[in-house]
Amino acid sequence: MDFGFNLKSVTQLLSANALLSGWGSAGSEQHSKCAALKQTLRIENTTIVDARFLAAGSRVKVGKLCPEQQSQKFYAPTSLCRVQFVTKTSESSGIRAEAWLPEEWYGRFMGVGNGGLGGCIGYDDLSYGSSFHFASVGSNNGHDGNSGEDFLNNPEVIEDFAHRSIHVEAVVGKQIVEAYYGHQHQKSYYLGCSTGGRQGTQEALRYPADFDGIIAGAPATDFNHLIHWTGMLSRHTGAPDPTSPAFLSASEWDLVSKEILKQCDALDGVEDGIITEPDTCLFRPEALICRPGQIDDCLFPAQIAALRKIYSPLYSDGKLIYPRFDPGAELTYRQFIWGGQFPEYPRDWLQYVVLNHTTFDFSKYGPKQGKRIEAINAGGIATFSGDLAAFRDRGGKFLTYHGRMDGLIASGNSKRMYDLVSATLSMPSLDSFYRLFLVPGLAHCTGGIGSPNFGQRSYDVTHGVNASSHNLLLALVDWVENGKAPDEMIGTSYDGQTERAHCRYPFRSVRNAEQTAWICVQ
């Protein structure tokens, strides 16, 4: 069966669907067929809240349940049936979810993930999937908003957040798809980044039959240690006390960033503001120490000591807890981590999940709290197992990527996960089912400098190019359905003028002999 995923550009698909929505009889029939789902569809523990047909370009109203989305606007990229539903996951928990079912469907199902501690349906990813004519389903991950307050004294909500919500959205979503189209999907896919990347990894580990192909970007795996590491990054600079002698102001972080580039930018042979291999950057913060009588454009000893800790791996009792912060990524989330306050993610996780009270003094946060987070492992959230045998054996394909300018999750953690899977499965190379792309210049999931766009999210599409070489989602489809695995991904700049090859691990990106392009070498 030809699904036609590479036959039209995104722009052409949208134009074609705008015309389809104007067909009177077909449109009327689809309206009725969609609306009927609310009255006729019966799924265990599930209530269809609303079902209505949207013409291409229609505004999607999202309500007020997720405050973080109130300033955003979402649109139907193609004519589709929007199904809103709620599924109980226990007596005290449930997920709120949506299925976007394109009028022109190519037989594919796609689940999408979440971000942070959320809490918010991924409308951008639902739009992205349906623009390529996937029947796409996303949920609120068991609670609304990006706060951890709903976790307090509610282990079932934590269970949804840790692993259950994506499985439920897949199981129920596939039933909705079959009811609407009259037959089952042909292939199923998953798309997520950050928390969504962790969710995708949990799917491969716990529910290997849910998806044939998974994209797990910048995954928040080894979650307990990630939470602790994030807290310690801020503690190194004195948080929650911005008057600490270790605190660095925004201008001082600018100074640090310039010095890192001065020491490491040219290591890849090109001075372009991008450190291609942060692992090779042995940053020496001592170069910034104030000389006698100097008070400007320099740092004091307590600040230098903080930087040494930040750019070193985190250990506890001789055990590696988490890789070091990537040199070159320090400006991307500096306010969140180093703004003087203890970051909200480790704050909420400790208060609402681990301690179950909100009175902890975060000036006392340290290794003791990290050990407690790890020991509790609420909801089995750690997500740091290498046993992907079941997913591999049923033919599943796993694509992951990580920006080397990621200021929230160290890219070295994705290398750790890859190496853990390799060791667990006794497979020196995982190329047959698992590929990791480390992307120079890419920040957390999206954004950055250079050529960070390769179709990993809806806003990272190279417009006018609709091919698996430039689009990670299409590359996954090509791998699952045609057996063509991606050896490299071509990233483009935001103006579309610059391209760069991004390499699968353990290959790395270097300039060719003519110094005209980036190539992948081992």
Coordinates of C-alpha atoms in Angstrom, one line a residue:
M1 CA 0.0 0.0 0.0
D2 CA 1.4 3.4 -1.0
F3 CA 0.8 5.8 1.9
G4 CA 2.2 8.7 -0.1
F5 CA 4.1 10.2 2.8
N6 CA 6.8 11.7 0.5
L7 CA 4.6 12.7 -2.5
K8 CA 3.7 16.2 -1.5
S9 CA 5.3 19.1 0.4
V10 CA 3.6 20.3 3.6
T11 CA 2.4 23.4 1.8
Q12 CA 0.8 21.4 -1.0
L13 CA -0.9 19.1 1.4
L14 CA -2.4 22.1 3.2
S15 CA -3.6 23.6 0.0
A16 CA -5.1 20.4 -1.2
N17 CA -7.0 19.9 2.1
A18 CA -8.3 23.4 2.0
L19 CA -10.0 22.5 -1.3
L20 CA -11.3 19.2 0.1
S21 CA -13.0 21.0 3.0
G22 CA -15.1 22.9 0.4
W23 CA -16.8 19.8 -1.1
G24 CA -20.4 20.2 0.1
S25 CA -21.7 16.6 0.1
A26 CA -18.4 15.1 1.4
G27 CA -18.2 17.8 4.0
S28 CA -21.7 17.3 5.2
E29 CA -21.2 13.5 5.4
Q30 CA -18.0 14.0 7.4
H31 CA -19.7 16.4 9.8
S32 CA -22.5 13.9 10.6
K33 CA -20.1 10.9 10.8
C34 CA -17.9 12.8 13.2
A35 CA -20.7 14.2 15.4
A36 CA -22.2 10.7 15.7
L37 CA -19.2 9.4 17.6
K38 CA -20.4 11.3 20.7
Q39 CA -23.7 9.4 20.7
T40 CA -22.7 6.0 19.4
L41 CA -19.1 5.2 20.5
R42 CA -18.8 3.1 23.7
I43 CA -15.3 2.5 25.1
E44 CA -14.6 1.1 28.6
N45 CA -14.0 3.8 31.2
T46 CA -14.2 6.4 28.5
T47 CA -16.6 9.3 27.9
I48 CA -16.7 11.1 24.6
V49 CA -17.0 14.8 25.6
D50 CA -17.3 16.3 22.2
A51 CA -16.8 15.3 18.5
R52 CA -17.0 17.9 15.7
F53 CA -15.7 18.3 12.2
L54 CA -13.2 21.2 11.6
A55 CA -12.5 22.5 8.1
A56 CA -8.8 23.1 7.2
G57 CA -7.6 26.4 8.8
S58 CA -10.3 26.5 11.5
R59 CA -9.3 27.9 14.9
V60 CA -9.0 25.1 17.6
K61 CA -10.4 26.4 20.9
V62 CA -8.5 24.8 23.8
G63 CA -10.3 26.2 26.8
K64 CA -8.7 27.3 30.1
L65 CA -7.7 24.1 31.7
C66 CA -4.0 24.6 30.8
P67 CA -3.0 28.2 31.6
E68 CA 0.3 27.9 29.8
Q69 CA -1.6 27.7 26.5
Q70 CA -3.9 30.7 26.9
S71 CA -1.6 33.0 24.8
Q72 CA -1.2 30.4 22.0
K73 CA -3.4 29.9 18.9
F74 CA -3.9 26.6 17.3
Y75 CA -5.5 25.7 13.9
A76 CA -6.6 22.6 12.1
P77 CA -4.0 22.0 9.4
T78 CA -6.3 19.9 7.3
S79 CA -10.0 19.0 7.5
L80 CA -10.5 16.7 10.4
C81 CA -12.7 15.3 13.1
R82 CA -11.7 16.5 16.5
V83 CA -12.7 14.1 19.3
Q84 CA -12.3 15.1 22.9
F85 CA -12.5 12.4 25.5
V86 CA -11.8 11.5 29.1
T87 CA -10.7 8.1 30.3
K88 CA -10.6 7.0 33.9
T89 CA -7.3 5.3 34.8
S90 CA -8.3 4.6 38.4
E91 CA -10.9 5.6 41.0
S92 CA -8.9 8.8 41.6
S93 CA -7.3 9.6 38.3
G94 CA -7.9 9.9 34.6
I95 CA -6.6 11.5 31.4
R96 CA -8.2 14.2 29.2
A97 CA -7.3 13.6 25.6
E98 CA -8.0 14.4 22.0
A99 CA -8.0 12.5 18.7
W100 CA -7.5 14.5 15.5
L101 CA -8.8 12.4 12.6
P102 CA -8.0 13.7 9.1
E103 CA -10.6 13.5 6.4
E104 CA -7.8 12.3 4.1
W105 CA -6.2 9.5 6.1
Y106 CA -3.2 7.5 5.0
G107 CA -3.6 4.6 7.5
R108 CA -1.2 5.8 10.2
F109 CA -1.8 6.3 13.9
M110 CA 0.4 8.7 16.0
G111 CA 0.5 9.3 19.7
V112 CA 2.1 12.5 21.0
G113 CA 3.7 13.3 24.4
N114 CA 4.1 16.1 26.8
G115 CA 6.7 18.5 28.3
G116 CA 8.0 19.5 31.8
L117 CA 5.7 18.3 34.6
G118 CA 2.7 18.8 32.2
G119 CA -0.1 18.6 32.1
C120 CA -0.9 20.2 28.6
I121 CA -2.2 18.4 25.5
G122 CA 0.5 18.8 22.8
Y123 CA -1.6 20.7 20.2
D124 CA 1.4 21.6 18.1
D125 CA 2.3 17.9 17.7
L126 CA -1.3 17.0 17.0
S127 CA -1.3 19.6 14.3
Y128 CA 2.0 18.3 13.0
G129 CA 0.8 14.7 12.8
S130 CA -2.5 15.5 11.2
S131 CA -0.8 17.8 8.6
F132 CA 0.9 14.5 7.4
H133 CA -2.5 12.8 7.6
F134 CA -1.8 10.7 10.7
A135 CA -4.7 10.0 13.0
S136 CA -3.1 11.8 16.0
V137 CA -3.9 11.4 19.7
G138 CA -2.6 13.4 22.7
S139 CA -3.4 13.6 26.3
N140 CA -2.9 15.9 29.3
N141 CA -0.7 13.2 31.0
G142 CA -3.2 12.8 33.8
H143 CA -3.4 16.4 35.1
D144 CA -3.8 20.0 33.8
G145 CA -1.1 22.6 33.8
N146 CA 2.7 22.4 34.3
S147 CA 2.7 22.4 38.1
G148 CA 3.3 19.4 40.3
E149 CA 0.5 20.3 42.7
D150 CA -1.8 17.6 41.5
F151 CA 0.7 14.9 42.5
L152 CA 0.3 15.7 46.2
N153 CA -1.0 12.6 48.0
N154 CA -2.2 11.1 44.7
P155 CA 0.0 8.2 43.6
E156 CA -2.4 7.3 40.8
V157 CA -1.9 10.7 39.1
I158 CA 1.9 10.2 39.5
E159 CA 1.4 6.7 37.8
D160 CA -0.3 8.4 34.9
F161 CA 2.6 10.9 34.6
A162 CA 5.3 8.3 35.0
H163 CA 4.1 5.9 32.2
R164 CA 0.4 5.1 32.1
S165 CA -1.1 8.1 30.2
I166 CA 0.6 7.4 26.8
H167 CA -0.4 3.8 27.0
V168 CA -4.0 4.7 27.7
E169 CA -4.1 7.3 24.9
A170 CA -2.7 4.7 22.5
V171 CA -5.2 1.9 23.5
V172 CA -8.3 4.2 23.5
G173 CA -7.1 6.3 20.6
K174 CA -6.8 3.3 18.3
Q175 CA -10.4 2.2 19.1
I176 CA -11.6 5.7 18.2
V177 CA -9.7 5.5 14.9
E178 CA -11.2 2.2 14.0
A179 CA -14.7 3.4 14.9
Y180 CA -14.4 6.5 12.7
Y181 CA -12.7 5.1 9.7
G182 CA -14.3 1.6 9.8
H183 CA -10.9 -0.3 9.9
Q184 CA -7.8 -0.4 11.9
H185 CA -4.6 1.6 11.3
Q186 CA -1.8 0.1 9.3
K187 CA 1.2 1.4 11.4
S188 CA 1.5 3.3 14.7
Y189 CA 4.0 6.0 15.6
Y190 CA 4.9 8.1 18.6
L191 CA 6.4 11.6 18.7
G192 CA 7.7 13.4 21.8
C193 CA 10.5 15.4 23.3
S194 CA 11.9 16.0 26.8
T195 CA 9.2 14.6 29.1
G196 CA 7.7 13.3 25.8
G197 CA 11.0 11.6 25.0
R198 CA 11.0 9.9 28.4
Q199 CA 7.4 8.8 27.8
G200 CA 8.4 7.4 24.4
T201 CA 11.2 5.5 26.1
Q202 CA 8.8 4.1 28.7
E203 CA 6.5 3.0 25.9
A204 CA 9.4 1.0 24.4
L205 CA 10.3 -0.5 27.7
R206 CA 6.8 -1.2 29.2
Y207 CA 4.4 -1.4 26.3
P208 CA 6.4 -2.5 23.3
A209 CA 3.4 -3.4 21.2
D210 CA 1.8 0.1 21.3
F211 CA 4.0 1.7 18.6
D212 CA 5.9 0.4 15.6
G213 CA 8.1 3.5 15.5
I214 CA 9.1 5.9 18.3
I215 CA 10.7 9.4 18.2
A216 CA 12.0 10.2 21.7
G217 CA 13.8 13.5 21.5
A218 CA 16.0 14.9 24.3
P219 CA 14.5 12.3 26.6
A220 CA 14.3 13.0 30.3
T221 CA 15.5 9.5 31.1
D222 CA 17.2 8.6 34.4
F223 CA 14.5 11.0 35.6
N224 CA 15.3 10.9 39.4
H225 CA 18.9 11.8 38.8
L226 CA 18.0 14.4 36.3
I227 CA 15.7 16.1 38.8
H228 CA 18.5 16.0 41.4
W229 CA 21.1 17.3 39.0
T230 CA 18.9 20.2 38.0
G231 CA 18.5 21.2 41.6
M232 CA 22.2 20.9 42.3
L233 CA 23.1 23.1 39.2
S234 CA 21.2 25.9 40.9
R235 CA 22.6 25.1 44.4
H236 CA 26.1 25.4 43.0
T237 CA 25.4 29.1 42.4
G238 CA 23.8 29.6 45.8
A239 CA 20.1 29.3 45.0
P240 CA 17.7 30.1 46.5
D241 CA 19.9 33.0 47.7
P242 CA 20.8 35.4 44.8
T243 CA 23.1 37.3 47.3
S244 CA 25.4 34.2 47.5
P245 CA 29.0 34.9 46.5
A246 CA 28.7 32.0 44.1
F247 CA 25.8 33.6 42.2
L248 CA 26.4 34.7 38.6
S249 CA 24.4 37.5 37.1
A250 CA 23.1 37.4 33.5
S251 CA 26.1 39.6 32.4
E252 CA 28.5 37.3 34.1
W253 CA 27.0 34.3 32.3
D254 CA 27.5 36.2 29.1
L255 CA 31.2 36.5 30.1
V256 CA 31.4 32.8 30.8
S257 CA 29.8 32.0 27.4
K258 CA 32.3 34.2 25.5
E259 CA 35.2 32.5 27.3
I260 CA 33.9 29.0 26.5
L261 CA 33.7 29.9 22.9
K262 CA 37.1 31.5 23.0
Q263 CA 38.6 28.2 24.4
C264 CA 36.5 25.7 22.5
D265 CA 34.7 27.1 19.4
A266 CA 37.6 26.4 17.0
L267 CA 38.1 22.8 18.1
D268 CA 35.9 21.6 15.2
G269 CA 37.9 23.8 12.7
V270 CA 35.2 26.4 12.3
E271 CA 34.5 29.5 14.5
D272 CA 30.8 29.7 14.2
G273 CA 29.5 29.9 17.8
I274 CA 28.8 26.2 17.8
I275 CA 30.8 23.6 19.8
T276 CA 30.3 20.5 17.7
E277 CA 31.6 18.1 20.3
P278 CA 31.2 19.5 23.8
D279 CA 32.9 16.4 25.2
T280 CA 36.2 17.7 23.8
C281 CA 35.8 21.1 25.5
L282 CA 37.9 21.1 28.7
F283 CA 36.7 24.5 29.9
R284 CA 39.1 26.3 32.3
P285 CA 37.0 28.9 34.2
E286 CA 40.2 30.0 36.0
A287 CA 40.9 32.2 32.9
L288 CA 38.2 34.5 34.2
I289 CA 39.4 34.9 37.8
C290 CA 39.8 38.5 39.0
R291 CA 43.3 39.7 39.2
P292 CA 44.4 41.9 42.2
G293 CA 42.5 45.2 41.9
Q294 CA 40.2 44.0 39.1
I295 CA 36.4 44.0 39.6
D296 CA 35.0 44.2 36.1
D297 CA 34.8 41.5 33.4
C298 CA 36.1 38.8 35.8
L299 CA 34.8 36.3 38.4
F300 CA 35.6 35.8 42.0
P301 CA 36.8 32.5 43.6
A302 CA 33.4 31.3 44.8
Q303 CA 32.0 31.8 41.2
I304 CA 34.9 29.9 39.7
A305 CA 34.4 27.1 42.1
A306 CA 30.7 26.9 41.1
L307 CA 31.6 26.7 37.4
R308 CA 34.0 23.9 38.1
K309 CA 31.1 21.9 39.6
I310 CA 28.7 22.8 36.9
Y311 CA 31.0 21.7 34.1
S312 CA 31.9 18.4 35.8
P313 CA 29.9 15.2 36.1
L314 CA 27.8 14.9 39.3
Y315 CA 28.9 12.1 41.6
S316 CA 27.6 10.9 45.0
D317 CA 29.6 8.4 47.2
G318 CA 31.8 7.7 44.2
K319 CA 28.9 6.9 41.9
L320 CA 28.1 8.8 38.7
I321 CA 24.8 10.5 39.2
Y322 CA 24.6 12.5 36.0
P323 CA 26.8 13.8 33.2
R324 CA 28.2 17.3 33.2
F325 CA 26.5 20.4 31.8
D326 CA 27.4 20.8 28.1
P327 CA 29.7 23.8 27.5
G328 CA 28.1 26.1 25.1
A329 CA 24.5 25.5 26.4
E330 CA 24.7 27.9 29.4
L331 CA 22.7 30.8 27.9
T332 CA 19.7 28.8 26.7
Y333 CA 17.9 28.3 30.1
R334 CA 20.0 30.4 32.4
Q335 CA 17.1 32.2 34.1
F336 CA 15.3 28.9 34.8
I337 CA 18.4 27.2 36.4
W338 CA 20.6 30.1 37.5
G339 CA 18.1 33.0 38.0
G340 CA 18.6 32.9 41.8
Q341 CA 15.5 30.8 42.6
F342 CA 15.4 27.0 43.1
P343 CA 14.0 25.6 39.8
E344 CA 10.4 24.7 39.7
Y345 CA 10.7 21.1 38.4
P346 CA 12.9 19.7 41.2
R347 CA 11.1 22.0 43.7
D348 CA 7.7 20.6 42.8
W349 CA 8.9 17.0 42.6
L350 CA 10.4 17.1 46.0
Q351 CA 7.5 18.9 47.7
Y352 CA 4.5 17.2 46.1
V353 CA 5.8 13.8 45.3
V354 CA 8.7 12.8 47.6
L355 CA 8.0 14.7 50.8
N356 CA 4.3 15.3 50.4
H357 CA 4.5 18.7 52.1
T358 CA 5.4 22.2 50.9
T359 CA 7.6 23.6 53.7
F360 CA 11.0 22.4 52.7
D361 CA 13.9 24.9 53.0
F362 CA 15.7 24.6 49.7
S363 CA 18.8 26.3 51.0
K364 CA 19.3 22.9 52.6
Y365 CA 18.9 20.9 49.4
G366 CA 21.8 18.5 48.7
P367 CA 22.8 14.9 48.2
K368 CA 20.5 13.6 51.0
Q369 CA 17.4 14.8 49.1
G370 CA 18.8 13.3 45.8
K371 CA 19.1 9.9 47.4
R372 CA 15.6 10.1 48.7
I373 CA 14.2 11.0 45.3
E374 CA 16.1 8.0 43.8
A375 CA 15.0 5.6 46.5
I376 CA 11.3 6.4 46.2
N377 CA 11.3 6.3 42.4
A378 CA 7.7 7.4 42.4
G379 CA 5.5 5.6 39.8
G380 CA 8.5 3.8 38.5
I381 CA 9.5 7.0 36.7
A382 CA 13.3 6.5 36.6
T383 CA 13.2 5.3 32.9
F384 CA 16.8 4.0 32.9
S385 CA 16.7 0.4 31.8
G386 CA 18.5 -1.0 28.7
D387 CA 16.1 -3.9 28.2
L388 CA 14.5 -3.0 24.9
A389 CA 14.5 -6.7 23.7
A390 CA 10.8 -7.0 23.4
F391 CA 10.5 -3.8 21.4
R392 CA 13.4 -4.9 19.2
D393 CA 12.1 -8.4 18.7
R394 CA 8.7 -7.3 17.4
G395 CA 10.4 -5.1 14.8
G396 CA 10.1 -1.7 16.6
K397 CA 12.2 1.2 15.5
F398 CA 13.5 3.8 18.0
L399 CA 14.8 7.2 16.9
T400 CA 16.2 9.6 19.4
Y401 CA 18.0 12.9 19.1
H402 CA 19.6 15.4 21.5
G403 CA 20.8 18.9 21.0
R404 CA 24.4 19.6 22.0
M405 CA 23.3 23.1 23.2
D406 CA 20.5 21.6 25.4
G407 CA 20.5 23.7 28.6
L408 CA 17.9 21.5 30.4
I409 CA 19.0 17.9 29.8
A410 CA 22.6 17.1 29.2
S411 CA 23.2 15.5 25.8
G412 CA 25.6 13.1 27.5
N413 CA 22.7 11.4 29.1
S414 CA 21.4 10.2 25.8
K415 CA 24.8 8.7 25.1
R416 CA 24.6 6.9 28.5
M417 CA 21.2 5.5 27.6
Y418 CA 22.4 4.3 24.2
D419 CA 25.4 2.6 25.8
L420 CA 23.2 1.1 28.5
V421 CA 20.9 -0.5 25.9
S422 CA 24.0 -1.7 24.0
A423 CA 25.5 -3.4 27.1
T424 CA 22.1 -4.8 28.2
L425 CA 21.4 -6.4 24.9
S426 CA 25.0 -7.4 24.2
M427 CA 24.8 -5.5 20.9
P428 CA 27.9 -3.5 20.1
S429 CA 25.9 -1.7 17.4
L430 CA 22.2 -0.9 17.8
D431 CA 21.7 0.3 14.2
S432 CA 19.2 -2.4 13.4
F433 CA 16.5 -0.8 15.6
Y434 CA 17.9 2.1 17.7
R435 CA 19.6 5.3 16.3
L436 CA 20.7 8.4 18.2
F437 CA 21.5 11.7 16.6
L438 CA 23.5 14.2 18.5
V439 CA 22.8 17.6 17.0
P440 CA 25.3 20.5 17.2
G441 CA 23.7 23.9 17.7
L442 CA 20.3 22.5 18.7
A443 CA 18.9 23.7 22.1
H444 CA 16.3 21.8 24.1
C445 CA 14.1 20.0 21.5
T446 CA 13.9 23.0 19.3
G447 CA 15.7 26.3 18.7
G448 CA 19.4 27.1 18.7
I449 CA 21.8 28.2 16.1
G450 CA 23.3 26.9 12.9
S451 CA 21.1 24.2 11.2
P452 CA 18.9 22.8 14.0
N453 CA 15.8 22.1 12.0
F454 CA 15.2 18.6 10.7
G455 CA 11.4 18.1 11.1
Q456 CA 11.7 17.0 14.7
R457 CA 8.7 19.2 15.7
S458 CA 6.0 21.1 13.8
Y459 CA 8.0 24.4 13.9
D460 CA 11.2 22.7 12.8
V461 CA 10.2 21.7 9.3
T462 CA 12.3 22.7 6.3
H463 CA 9.6 24.3 4.2
G464 CA 9.5 23.2 0.6
V465 CA 11.5 20.0 1.4
N466 CA 9.3 17.0 2.2
A467 CA 11.8 14.1 2.2
S468 CA 13.0 11.7 4.8
S469 CA 16.6 13.1 4.4
H470 CA 15.4 16.4 6.0
N471 CA 12.5 15.3 8.2
L472 CA 12.9 13.0 11.2
L473 CA 9.2 11.9 11.2
L474 CA 9.3 10.9 7.6
A475 CA 12.6 9.2 8.2
L476 CA 11.0 7.1 10.9
V477 CA 8.1 6.2 8.5
D478 CA 10.6 5.2 5.8
W479 CA 12.5 3.0 8.3
V480 CA 9.4 1.3 9.6
E481 CA 7.6 0.8 6.3
N482 CA 10.4 0.5 3.8
G483 CA 13.3 -0.7 5.9
K484 CA 15.4 2.4 5.0
A485 CA 17.2 3.5 8.2
P486 CA 18.5 7.1 8.4
D487 CA 22.3 7.2 8.5
E488 CA 22.3 11.0 8.8
M489 CA 19.8 13.8 9.0
I490 CA 20.1 17.0 7.0
G491 CA 19.4 20.0 9.3
T492 CA 18.7 23.5 7.9
S493 CA 19.0 27.0 9.3
Y494 CA 15.9 29.1 10.0
D495 CA 16.4 31.1 6.9
G496 CA 16.7 27.9 4.9
Q497 CA 20.1 28.9 3.4
T498 CA 22.4 26.7 5.4
E499 CA 22.5 22.9 5.7
R500 CA 24.5 20.5 7.8
A501 CA 24.6 16.8 8.1
H502 CA 23.8 15.5 11.6
C503 CA 25.3 12.1 12.4
R504 CA 24.0 9.0 14.1
Y505 CA 26.0 8.1 17.2
P506 CA 28.8 7.1 17.4
F507 CA 29.6 8.9 14.2
R508 CA 30.6 12.5 14.5
S509 CA 30.4 15.6 12.3
V510 CA 33.6 17.0 10.7
R511 CA 34.4 19.3 7.8
N512 CA 35.3 17.7 4.5
A513 CA 38.8 18.1 3.0
E514 CA 37.6 21.0 0.9
Q515 CA 36.1 22.7 4.0
T516 CA 32.9 23.1 2.1
A517 CA 30.5 20.8 4.0
W518 CA 30.0 18.7 7.1
I519 CA 30.3 15.0 6.8
C520 CA 29.9 12.0 9.2
V521 CA 33.0 10.0 10.2
Q522 CA 33.5 7.4 12.9

